[in-house]
XYZ file of C-alpha atoms in Angstrom:
575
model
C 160.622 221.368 160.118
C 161.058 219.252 156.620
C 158.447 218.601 153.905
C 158.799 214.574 152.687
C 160.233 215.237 149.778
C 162.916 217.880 150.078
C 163.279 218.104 153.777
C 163.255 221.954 153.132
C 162.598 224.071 156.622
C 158.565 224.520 156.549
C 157.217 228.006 156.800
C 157.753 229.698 160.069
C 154.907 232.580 160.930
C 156.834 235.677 161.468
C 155.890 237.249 165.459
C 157.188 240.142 164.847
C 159.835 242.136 162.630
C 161.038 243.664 165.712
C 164.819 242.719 167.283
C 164.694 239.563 169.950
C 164.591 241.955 172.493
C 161.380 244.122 171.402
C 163.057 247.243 170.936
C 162.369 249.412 168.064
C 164.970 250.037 165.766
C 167.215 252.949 165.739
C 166.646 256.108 164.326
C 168.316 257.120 160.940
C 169.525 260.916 161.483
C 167.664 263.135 158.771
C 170.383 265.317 156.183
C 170.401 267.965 156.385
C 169.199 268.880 153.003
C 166.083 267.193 153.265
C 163.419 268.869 151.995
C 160.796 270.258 154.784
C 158.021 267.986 153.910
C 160.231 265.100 154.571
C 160.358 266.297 158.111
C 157.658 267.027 159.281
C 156.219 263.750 157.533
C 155.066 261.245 160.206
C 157.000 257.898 161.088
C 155.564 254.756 160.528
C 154.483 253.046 163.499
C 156.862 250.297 164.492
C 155.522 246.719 165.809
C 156.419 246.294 169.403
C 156.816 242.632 169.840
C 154.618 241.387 172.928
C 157.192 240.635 176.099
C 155.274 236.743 176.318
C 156.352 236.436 172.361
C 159.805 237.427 172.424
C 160.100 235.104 175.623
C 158.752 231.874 173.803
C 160.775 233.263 171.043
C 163.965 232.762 173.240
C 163.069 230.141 175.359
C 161.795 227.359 172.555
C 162.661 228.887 169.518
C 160.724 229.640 166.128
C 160.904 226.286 164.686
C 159.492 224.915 167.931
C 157.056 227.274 167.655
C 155.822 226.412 164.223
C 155.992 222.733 164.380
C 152.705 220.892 163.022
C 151.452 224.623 162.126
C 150.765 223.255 158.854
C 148.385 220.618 157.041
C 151.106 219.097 154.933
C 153.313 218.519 157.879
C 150.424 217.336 160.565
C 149.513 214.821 157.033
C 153.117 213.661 156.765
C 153.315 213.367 160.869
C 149.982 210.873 161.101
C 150.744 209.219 157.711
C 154.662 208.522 158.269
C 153.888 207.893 162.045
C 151.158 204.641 161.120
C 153.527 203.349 158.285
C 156.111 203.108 160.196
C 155.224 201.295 163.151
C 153.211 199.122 161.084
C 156.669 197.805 159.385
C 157.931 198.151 163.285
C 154.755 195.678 163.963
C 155.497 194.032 160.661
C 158.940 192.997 161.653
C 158.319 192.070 165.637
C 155.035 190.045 165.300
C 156.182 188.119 162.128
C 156.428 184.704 162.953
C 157.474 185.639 167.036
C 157.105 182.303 168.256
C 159.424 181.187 166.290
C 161.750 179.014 167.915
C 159.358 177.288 169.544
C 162.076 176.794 172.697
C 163.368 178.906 175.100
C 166.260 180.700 174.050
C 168.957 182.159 176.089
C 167.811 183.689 179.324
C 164.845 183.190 178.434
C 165.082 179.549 180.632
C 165.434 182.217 183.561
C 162.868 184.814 182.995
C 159.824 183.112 181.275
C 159.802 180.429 183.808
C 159.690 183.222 186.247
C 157.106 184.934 185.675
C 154.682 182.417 184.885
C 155.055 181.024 188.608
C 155.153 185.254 189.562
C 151.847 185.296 188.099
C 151.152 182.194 189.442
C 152.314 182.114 193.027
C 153.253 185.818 194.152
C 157.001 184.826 193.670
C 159.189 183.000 191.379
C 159.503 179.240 191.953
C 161.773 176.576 192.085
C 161.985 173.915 189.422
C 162.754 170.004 189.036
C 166.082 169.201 187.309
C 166.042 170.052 183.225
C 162.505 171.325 182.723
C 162.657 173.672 179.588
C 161.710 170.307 177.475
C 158.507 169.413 179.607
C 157.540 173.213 179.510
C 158.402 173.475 175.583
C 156.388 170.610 174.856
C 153.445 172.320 177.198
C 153.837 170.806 180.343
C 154.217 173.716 182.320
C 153.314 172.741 185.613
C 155.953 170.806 186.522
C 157.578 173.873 189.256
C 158.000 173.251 192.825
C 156.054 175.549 195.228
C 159.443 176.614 196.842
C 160.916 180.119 195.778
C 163.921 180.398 194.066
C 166.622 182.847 194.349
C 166.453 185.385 191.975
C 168.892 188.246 191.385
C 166.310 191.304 189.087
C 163.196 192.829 190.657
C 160.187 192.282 189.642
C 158.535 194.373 187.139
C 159.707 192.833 184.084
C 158.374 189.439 184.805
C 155.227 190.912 185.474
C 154.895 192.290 182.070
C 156.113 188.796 180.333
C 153.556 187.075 182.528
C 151.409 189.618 181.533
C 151.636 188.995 178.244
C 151.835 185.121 178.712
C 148.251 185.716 180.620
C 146.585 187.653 177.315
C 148.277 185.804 174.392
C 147.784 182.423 175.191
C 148.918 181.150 178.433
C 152.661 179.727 179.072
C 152.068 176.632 176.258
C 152.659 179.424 173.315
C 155.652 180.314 172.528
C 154.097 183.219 171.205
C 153.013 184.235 174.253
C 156.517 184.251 175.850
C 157.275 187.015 173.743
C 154.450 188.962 173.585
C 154.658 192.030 175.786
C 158.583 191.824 174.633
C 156.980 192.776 170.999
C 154.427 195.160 172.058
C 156.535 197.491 173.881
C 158.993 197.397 170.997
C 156.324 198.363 168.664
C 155.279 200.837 171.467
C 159.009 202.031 171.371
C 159.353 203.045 167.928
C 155.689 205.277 168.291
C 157.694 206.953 171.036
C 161.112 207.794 169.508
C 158.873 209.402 166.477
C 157.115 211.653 169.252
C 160.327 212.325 171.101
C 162.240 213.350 167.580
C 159.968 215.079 166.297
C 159.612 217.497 169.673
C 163.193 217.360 170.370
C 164.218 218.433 166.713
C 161.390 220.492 166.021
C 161.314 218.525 162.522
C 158.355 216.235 161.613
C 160.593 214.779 158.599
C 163.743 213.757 161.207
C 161.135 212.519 163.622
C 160.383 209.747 161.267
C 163.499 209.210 159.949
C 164.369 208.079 163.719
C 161.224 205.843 163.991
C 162.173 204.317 160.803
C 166.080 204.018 161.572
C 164.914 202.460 165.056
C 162.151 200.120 163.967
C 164.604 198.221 161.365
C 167.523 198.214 163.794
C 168.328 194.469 164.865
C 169.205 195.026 168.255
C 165.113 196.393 168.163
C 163.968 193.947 166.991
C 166.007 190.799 168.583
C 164.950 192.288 171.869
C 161.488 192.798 170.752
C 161.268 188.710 169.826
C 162.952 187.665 172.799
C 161.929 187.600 176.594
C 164.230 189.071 178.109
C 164.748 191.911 180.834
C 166.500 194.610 179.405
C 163.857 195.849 176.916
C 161.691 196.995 179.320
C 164.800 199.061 181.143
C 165.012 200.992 177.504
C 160.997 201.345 177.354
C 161.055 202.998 181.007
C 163.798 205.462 180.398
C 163.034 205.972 176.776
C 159.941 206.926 177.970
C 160.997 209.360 181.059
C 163.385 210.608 178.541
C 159.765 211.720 176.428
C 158.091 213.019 179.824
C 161.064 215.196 180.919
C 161.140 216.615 176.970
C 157.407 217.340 177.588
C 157.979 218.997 180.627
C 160.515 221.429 179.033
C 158.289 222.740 176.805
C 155.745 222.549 179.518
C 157.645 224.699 182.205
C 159.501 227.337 179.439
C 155.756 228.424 178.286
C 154.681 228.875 181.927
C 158.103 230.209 182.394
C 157.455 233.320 179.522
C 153.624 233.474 181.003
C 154.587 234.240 184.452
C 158.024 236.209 183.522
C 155.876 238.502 180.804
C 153.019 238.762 183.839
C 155.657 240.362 186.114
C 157.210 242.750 183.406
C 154.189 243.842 181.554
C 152.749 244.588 185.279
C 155.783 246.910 185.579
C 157.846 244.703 188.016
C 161.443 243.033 187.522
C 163.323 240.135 187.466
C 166.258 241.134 188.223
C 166.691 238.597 191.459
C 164.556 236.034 191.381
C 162.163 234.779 189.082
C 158.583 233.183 189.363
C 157.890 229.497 190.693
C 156.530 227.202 188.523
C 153.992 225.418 190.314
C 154.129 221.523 190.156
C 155.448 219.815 186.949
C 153.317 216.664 186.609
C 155.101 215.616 183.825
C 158.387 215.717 185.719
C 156.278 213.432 188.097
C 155.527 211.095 185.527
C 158.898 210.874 184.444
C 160.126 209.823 188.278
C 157.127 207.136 187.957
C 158.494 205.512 184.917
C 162.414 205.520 186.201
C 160.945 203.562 189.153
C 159.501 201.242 187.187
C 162.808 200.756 185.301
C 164.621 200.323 187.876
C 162.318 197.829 189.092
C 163.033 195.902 186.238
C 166.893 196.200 186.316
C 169.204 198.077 188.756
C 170.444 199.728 185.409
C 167.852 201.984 185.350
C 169.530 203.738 188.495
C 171.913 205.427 185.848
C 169.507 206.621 183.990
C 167.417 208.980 187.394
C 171.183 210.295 187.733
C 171.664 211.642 184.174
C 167.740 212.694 183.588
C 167.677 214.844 186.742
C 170.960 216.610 186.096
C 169.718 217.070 182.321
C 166.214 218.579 183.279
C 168.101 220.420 185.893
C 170.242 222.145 183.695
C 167.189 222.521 181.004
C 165.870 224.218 183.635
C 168.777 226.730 184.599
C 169.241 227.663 181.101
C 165.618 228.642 181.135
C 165.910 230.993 183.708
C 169.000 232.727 182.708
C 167.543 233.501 179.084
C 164.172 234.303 180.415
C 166.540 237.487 182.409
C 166.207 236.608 185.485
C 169.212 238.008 187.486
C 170.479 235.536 190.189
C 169.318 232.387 187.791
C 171.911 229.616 188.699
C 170.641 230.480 192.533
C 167.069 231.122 191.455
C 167.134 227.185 189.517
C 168.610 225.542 191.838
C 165.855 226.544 194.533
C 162.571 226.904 192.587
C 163.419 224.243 190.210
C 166.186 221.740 191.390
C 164.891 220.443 194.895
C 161.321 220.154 193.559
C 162.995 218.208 190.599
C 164.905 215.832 192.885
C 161.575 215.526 195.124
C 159.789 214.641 191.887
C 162.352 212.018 190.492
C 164.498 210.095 193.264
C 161.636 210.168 195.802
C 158.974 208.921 193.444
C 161.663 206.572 192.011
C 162.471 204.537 194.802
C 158.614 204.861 195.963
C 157.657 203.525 192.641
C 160.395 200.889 193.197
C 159.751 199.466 196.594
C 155.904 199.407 195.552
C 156.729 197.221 192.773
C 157.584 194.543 195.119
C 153.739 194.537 196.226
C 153.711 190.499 195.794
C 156.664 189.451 197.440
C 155.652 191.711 200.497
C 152.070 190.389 200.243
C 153.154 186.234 200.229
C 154.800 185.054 202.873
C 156.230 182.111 200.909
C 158.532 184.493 198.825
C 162.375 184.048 199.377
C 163.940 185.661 202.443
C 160.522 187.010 202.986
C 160.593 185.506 207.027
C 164.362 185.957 206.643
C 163.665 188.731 209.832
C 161.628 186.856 211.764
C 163.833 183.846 211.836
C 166.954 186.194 212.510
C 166.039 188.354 215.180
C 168.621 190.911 216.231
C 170.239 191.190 212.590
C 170.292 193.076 209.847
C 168.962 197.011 210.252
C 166.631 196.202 213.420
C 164.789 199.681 213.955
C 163.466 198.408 210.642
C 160.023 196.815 210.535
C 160.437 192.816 209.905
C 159.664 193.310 206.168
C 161.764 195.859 205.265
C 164.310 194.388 207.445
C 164.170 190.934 205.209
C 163.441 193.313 202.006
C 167.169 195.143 202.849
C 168.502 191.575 203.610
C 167.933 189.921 200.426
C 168.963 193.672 198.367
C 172.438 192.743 199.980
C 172.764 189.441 198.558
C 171.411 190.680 195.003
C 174.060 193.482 195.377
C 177.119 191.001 196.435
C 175.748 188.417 193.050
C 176.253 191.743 190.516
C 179.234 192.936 192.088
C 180.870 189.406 192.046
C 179.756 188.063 188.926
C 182.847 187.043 186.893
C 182.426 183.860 185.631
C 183.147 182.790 182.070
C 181.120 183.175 179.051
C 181.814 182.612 175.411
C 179.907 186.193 174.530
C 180.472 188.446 177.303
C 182.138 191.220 176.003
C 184.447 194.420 176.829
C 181.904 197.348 176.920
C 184.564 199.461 175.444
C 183.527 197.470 172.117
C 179.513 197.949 172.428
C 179.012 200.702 170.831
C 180.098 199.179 167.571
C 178.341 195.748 168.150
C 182.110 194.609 168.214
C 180.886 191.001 170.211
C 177.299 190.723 170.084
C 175.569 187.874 171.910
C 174.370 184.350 170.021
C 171.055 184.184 171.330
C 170.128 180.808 169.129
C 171.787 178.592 167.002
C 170.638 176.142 164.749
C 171.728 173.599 162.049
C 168.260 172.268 160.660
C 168.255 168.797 160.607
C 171.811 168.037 162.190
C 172.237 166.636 165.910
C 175.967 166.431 165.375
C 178.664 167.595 163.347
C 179.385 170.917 161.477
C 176.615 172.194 159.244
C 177.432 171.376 155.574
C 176.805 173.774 152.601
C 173.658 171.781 151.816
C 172.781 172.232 154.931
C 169.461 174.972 156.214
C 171.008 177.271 159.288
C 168.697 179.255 161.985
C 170.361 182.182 164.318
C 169.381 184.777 166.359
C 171.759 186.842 166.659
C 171.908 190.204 169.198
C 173.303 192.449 166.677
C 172.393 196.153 165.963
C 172.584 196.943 162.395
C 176.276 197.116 161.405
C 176.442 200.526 159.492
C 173.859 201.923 161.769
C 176.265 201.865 164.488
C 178.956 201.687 163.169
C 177.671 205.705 161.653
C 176.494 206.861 164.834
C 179.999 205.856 166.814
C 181.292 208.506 164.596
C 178.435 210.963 165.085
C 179.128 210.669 168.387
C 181.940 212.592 168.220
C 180.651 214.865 165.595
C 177.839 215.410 168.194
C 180.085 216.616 171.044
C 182.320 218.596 168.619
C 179.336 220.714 167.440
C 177.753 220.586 170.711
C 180.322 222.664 172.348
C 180.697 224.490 169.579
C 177.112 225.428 169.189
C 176.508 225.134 172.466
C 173.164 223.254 171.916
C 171.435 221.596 174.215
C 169.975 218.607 171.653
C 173.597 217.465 171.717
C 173.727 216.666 175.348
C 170.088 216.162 175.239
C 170.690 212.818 172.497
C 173.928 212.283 174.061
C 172.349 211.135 177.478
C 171.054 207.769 177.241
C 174.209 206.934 176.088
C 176.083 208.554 178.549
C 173.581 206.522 181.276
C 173.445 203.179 179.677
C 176.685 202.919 178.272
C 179.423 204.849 179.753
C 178.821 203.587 183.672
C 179.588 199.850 182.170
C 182.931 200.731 180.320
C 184.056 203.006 183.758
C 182.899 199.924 186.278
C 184.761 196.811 183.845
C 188.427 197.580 184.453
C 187.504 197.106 188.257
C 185.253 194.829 188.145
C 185.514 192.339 185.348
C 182.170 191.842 185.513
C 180.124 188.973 183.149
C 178.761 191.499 180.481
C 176.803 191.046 177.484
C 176.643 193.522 174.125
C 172.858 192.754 173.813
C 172.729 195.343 177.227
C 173.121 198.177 174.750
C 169.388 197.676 174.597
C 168.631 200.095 176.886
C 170.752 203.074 174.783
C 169.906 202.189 171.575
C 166.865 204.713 171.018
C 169.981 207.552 171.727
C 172.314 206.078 169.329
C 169.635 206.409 166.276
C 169.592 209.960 168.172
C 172.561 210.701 167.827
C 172.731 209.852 163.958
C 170.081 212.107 163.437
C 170.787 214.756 165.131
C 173.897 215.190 162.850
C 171.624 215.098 159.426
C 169.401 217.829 161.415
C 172.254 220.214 161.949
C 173.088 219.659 158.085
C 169.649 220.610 157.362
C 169.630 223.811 159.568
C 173.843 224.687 158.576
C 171.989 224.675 154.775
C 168.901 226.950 155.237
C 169.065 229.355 152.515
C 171.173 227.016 150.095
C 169.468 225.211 147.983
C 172.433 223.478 146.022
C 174.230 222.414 149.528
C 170.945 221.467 151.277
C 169.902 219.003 148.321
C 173.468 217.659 149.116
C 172.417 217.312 152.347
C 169.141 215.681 151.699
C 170.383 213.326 149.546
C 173.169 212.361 151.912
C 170.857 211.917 154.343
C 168.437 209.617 152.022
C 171.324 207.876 151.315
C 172.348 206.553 154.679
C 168.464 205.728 155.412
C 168.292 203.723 152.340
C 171.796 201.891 152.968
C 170.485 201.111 156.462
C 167.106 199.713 155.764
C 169.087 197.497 152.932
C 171.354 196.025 155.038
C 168.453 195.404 157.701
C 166.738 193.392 155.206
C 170.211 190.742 154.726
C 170.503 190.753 158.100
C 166.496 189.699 159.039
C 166.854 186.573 158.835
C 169.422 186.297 161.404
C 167.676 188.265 163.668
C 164.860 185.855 163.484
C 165.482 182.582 162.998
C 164.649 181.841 159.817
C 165.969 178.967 157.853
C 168.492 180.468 155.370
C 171.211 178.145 153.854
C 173.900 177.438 155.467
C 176.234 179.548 152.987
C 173.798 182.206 153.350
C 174.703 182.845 157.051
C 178.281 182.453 156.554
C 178.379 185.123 154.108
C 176.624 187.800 156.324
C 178.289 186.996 159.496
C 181.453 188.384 157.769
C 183.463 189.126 160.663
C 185.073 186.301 163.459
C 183.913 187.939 166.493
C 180.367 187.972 165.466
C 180.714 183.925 165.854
């Protein structure tokens, strides 16, 4: 825990002065010359250390312990929290309907689900509608249902947000829910920061780094899919960190219980009862997954990590067979909780295209009889049918695009995606010096990521080293929305886009941070090293927010001139 100024550790209330394990301390043997009044003089008594303490000592640590303990740092936590996401709101809202076209896929996806919300299921349209629907003719879509390739859940929330801001004619609208969950997005990485480094200071140091980031806010101004894949996991990522906490303090409860009642541990420990929060966390990986198939990556890496969380638990709490004991009390419940629920939470998100009978494929069963699974019910039967052709689209999807991208290169924005180009006033021709430019461009902040590629290594150096969970802990939304991409390409040569990285990009500011918090905690005790530290850290945060600011207008179409954009899009391959 950091003060504002200093980022020095705040005060941690001392438990007990006792070793970890409660134990008094040894003895000193008396000399022999000791006078007699010395010996016979009583002890002082010694503090025994409750058995609950020293378990939530062990199991979440002092810091975690203390965190928010104090005014100043409950102050700094409300007043940093609303300043930030109001620069976060700031920087989405500003202007958002601006272009007043549809840009990129957004000729796919807002079209979509303005018939979803119309019709139950995305519609066909006539031949070159985006410039009757940009000028407000949006009516012009054929009651036939169109063959789309990403579920559903997504397009609700555009249409959603299409339905409160406006209706389809506003631009604005379009990207509403697209802004509000990014604003939404940068509340949550505070919460999940501050928890996950016990540090109220670093929390906001990660909402800040995230709400200026450009990939953040590109995605935030845009309607596209893939921010709501990164809001669903992002926030699983928060429920599973909740349920940690959650399921070590029952853990020291029911342990302490057991021991204090004069029983042992040394097979098996307590059950936990049901983790609702674990629930909750299986509830919002359906719903990415309903959004994109991505989000698949992300139930495999979040129920291994809360898995292990859990396993690590057990062993420090002393319970004896503790690999055996988590993988029984804790692991199947934790699968139950999270693929179950998951695909439940997936399949229900289809509601409307089970529910209209005019959605594509939807009779596909009854007008194929004897095909497909047939023990199935028709519905399911048709709903496996069309999964198969949405599976052979992604798997075969190679063909040519000037910005897909090697996702080897990703993680340092090496080809990032054009969304909108635009030489004011100019229908042909190169733009001229004289000349006003627009872009949006899907770029993260350059020395943002380019930092945290190297703290990624940093971070699995001192992870081992340490042998801290935070590392793999900040390390895992990369590892689920980046690594399965670079594996799959060789293979598959898939069409891929850098503005994907999306759905990792709360782990990357992660990652960076987690770095400056090991600084912090390497320098407790050191003034002259820590303030080295501090200003280090200060240092990079400043440097980042600058370049964020020459980069803004590129990351929402403003009108700059022409020279301007030519100086910050520096290198070739951001072209």
């Amino acid at each position: 825990m950091t003060d504002p100024q200093g980022l020095r550790p705040e005060p941690v209330p001392v438990i007990s002065e006792s070793p970890l394990v409660g134990a008094p301390p040894p003895v000193r043997a008396r000399h022999a010359a000791e006078p007699a009044a010395l010996l016979v003089e009583p002890a002082p008594p010694v503090a025994i250390e409750p058995t609950r303490d020293r378990l939530l000592r062990a199991l979440l640590g002092d810091r975690r312990l203390a965190l928010g303990t104090t005014w100043r740092s409950r102050l700094l936590d409300v007043v940093g929290t609303i300043l930030i996401v109001a620069l976060a709101a700031v920087a989405r809202l500003q202007n958002l309907g601006r272009p007043g076209t549809l840009v990129f896929d957004e000729t796919y996806y807002v079209k979509d689900a303005f018939t979803l919300w119309r019709l139950g299921f995305e519609a066909q349209w006539p031949e070159s509608p985006n410039p009757a629907f940009e000028a407000g003719n949006v009516e012009t879509y054929l009651e036939q249902a169109a063959y789309v390739v990403h579920p559903q859940v997504g397009k609700w929330l555009i249409g959603l947000g299409m339905h409160l801001g406006g209706g389809a004619t506003s631009s604005d609208a379009w990207r509403l829910a697209n802004a509000v969950v990014g604003i939404l997005a940068v509340l949550l990485i505070i919460r999940i920061a501050r928890r996950l480094f016990a540090s109220t200071s670093m929390g906001l140091v990660a909402g800040l780094l995230f709400a200026v980031d450009g990939a953040a806010i590109v995605h935030s101004r845009i309607a596209l899919l893939d921010q709501f894949v990164m809001f669903f996991a992002l926030l699983a990522f928060g429920f599973l960190l909740v349920d940690r906490d959650q399921a070590r303090r029952r853990l020291a409860d029911r342990v302490a219980a057991i021991v204090d009642a004069g029983g042992t541990v040394s097979r098996y420990g307590p059950r936990l009862g049901f983790r609702w929060w674990r629930l909750a966390a299986g509830v919002s990986l359906g719903l990415a997954i309903g959004v994109k198939w991505s989000g698949l990556y992300f139930v495999a890496v979040f129920g291994l990590l809360t898995v292990l969380w859990d396993v690590t638990a057990r062993r420090r709490a002393g319970i004896g067979r503790w690999w055996e004991d988590a993988v029984i009390a804790d692991g199947l419940p934790a699968f139950v909780q999270l693929v179950p629920t998951a695909l439940l939470v997936y399949v229900l998100s289809w509601w409307s295209w089970f529910a209209t009978p005019g959605a594509y494929l939807r009779q596909w069963a009854a007008q194929n009889p004897g095909e497909g699974i047939t023990w199935l019910p028709e519905a399911l039967r048709s709903f496996v049918h069309y999964h198969q052709q949405m599976w052979n689209f992604h798997t075969g999807l190679t063909s040519e695009h000037n910005y897909q991208s090697n996702p080897i290169g990703w993680i340092i924005q090496w080809r990032p995606t054009s969304f909108y180009w635009n030489c004011v006033g100019r229908t042909e021709g190169p733009c001229e010096p004289t000349d006003q430019a627009q872009a949006i461009t899907s770029l993260g902040n350059p020395l943002l990521w380019w930092a945290a590629a190297l703290a990624i290594v940093v971070v699995i150096v001192v992870g081992i080293m340490r042998r801290d969970w935070r590392a793999l802990a900040v390390l895992s939304g990369t590892i689920a929305g980046w690594v399965p991409w670079v594996v799959t390409y060789l293979d598959t040569q898939r069409t891929v886009f850098t503005f994907y990285t999306i759905a990792f990009a709360p782990w990357v500011v992660l990652t960076l941070v987690y770095v400056g918090v090991v600084g912090l905690e390497h320098t407790e005790g050191r003034p002259r090293a820590r303030r080295k530290v501090v200003l280090a850290i200060a240092a990079l945060v400043v440097a980042i927010v600058a370049v964020s600011a020459v980069f803004y207008p590129l990351w929402t179409a403003q009108e700059v001139p022409f020279p301007y954009w030519q100086n910050v899009v520096r290198l070739r391959n951001w072209i």
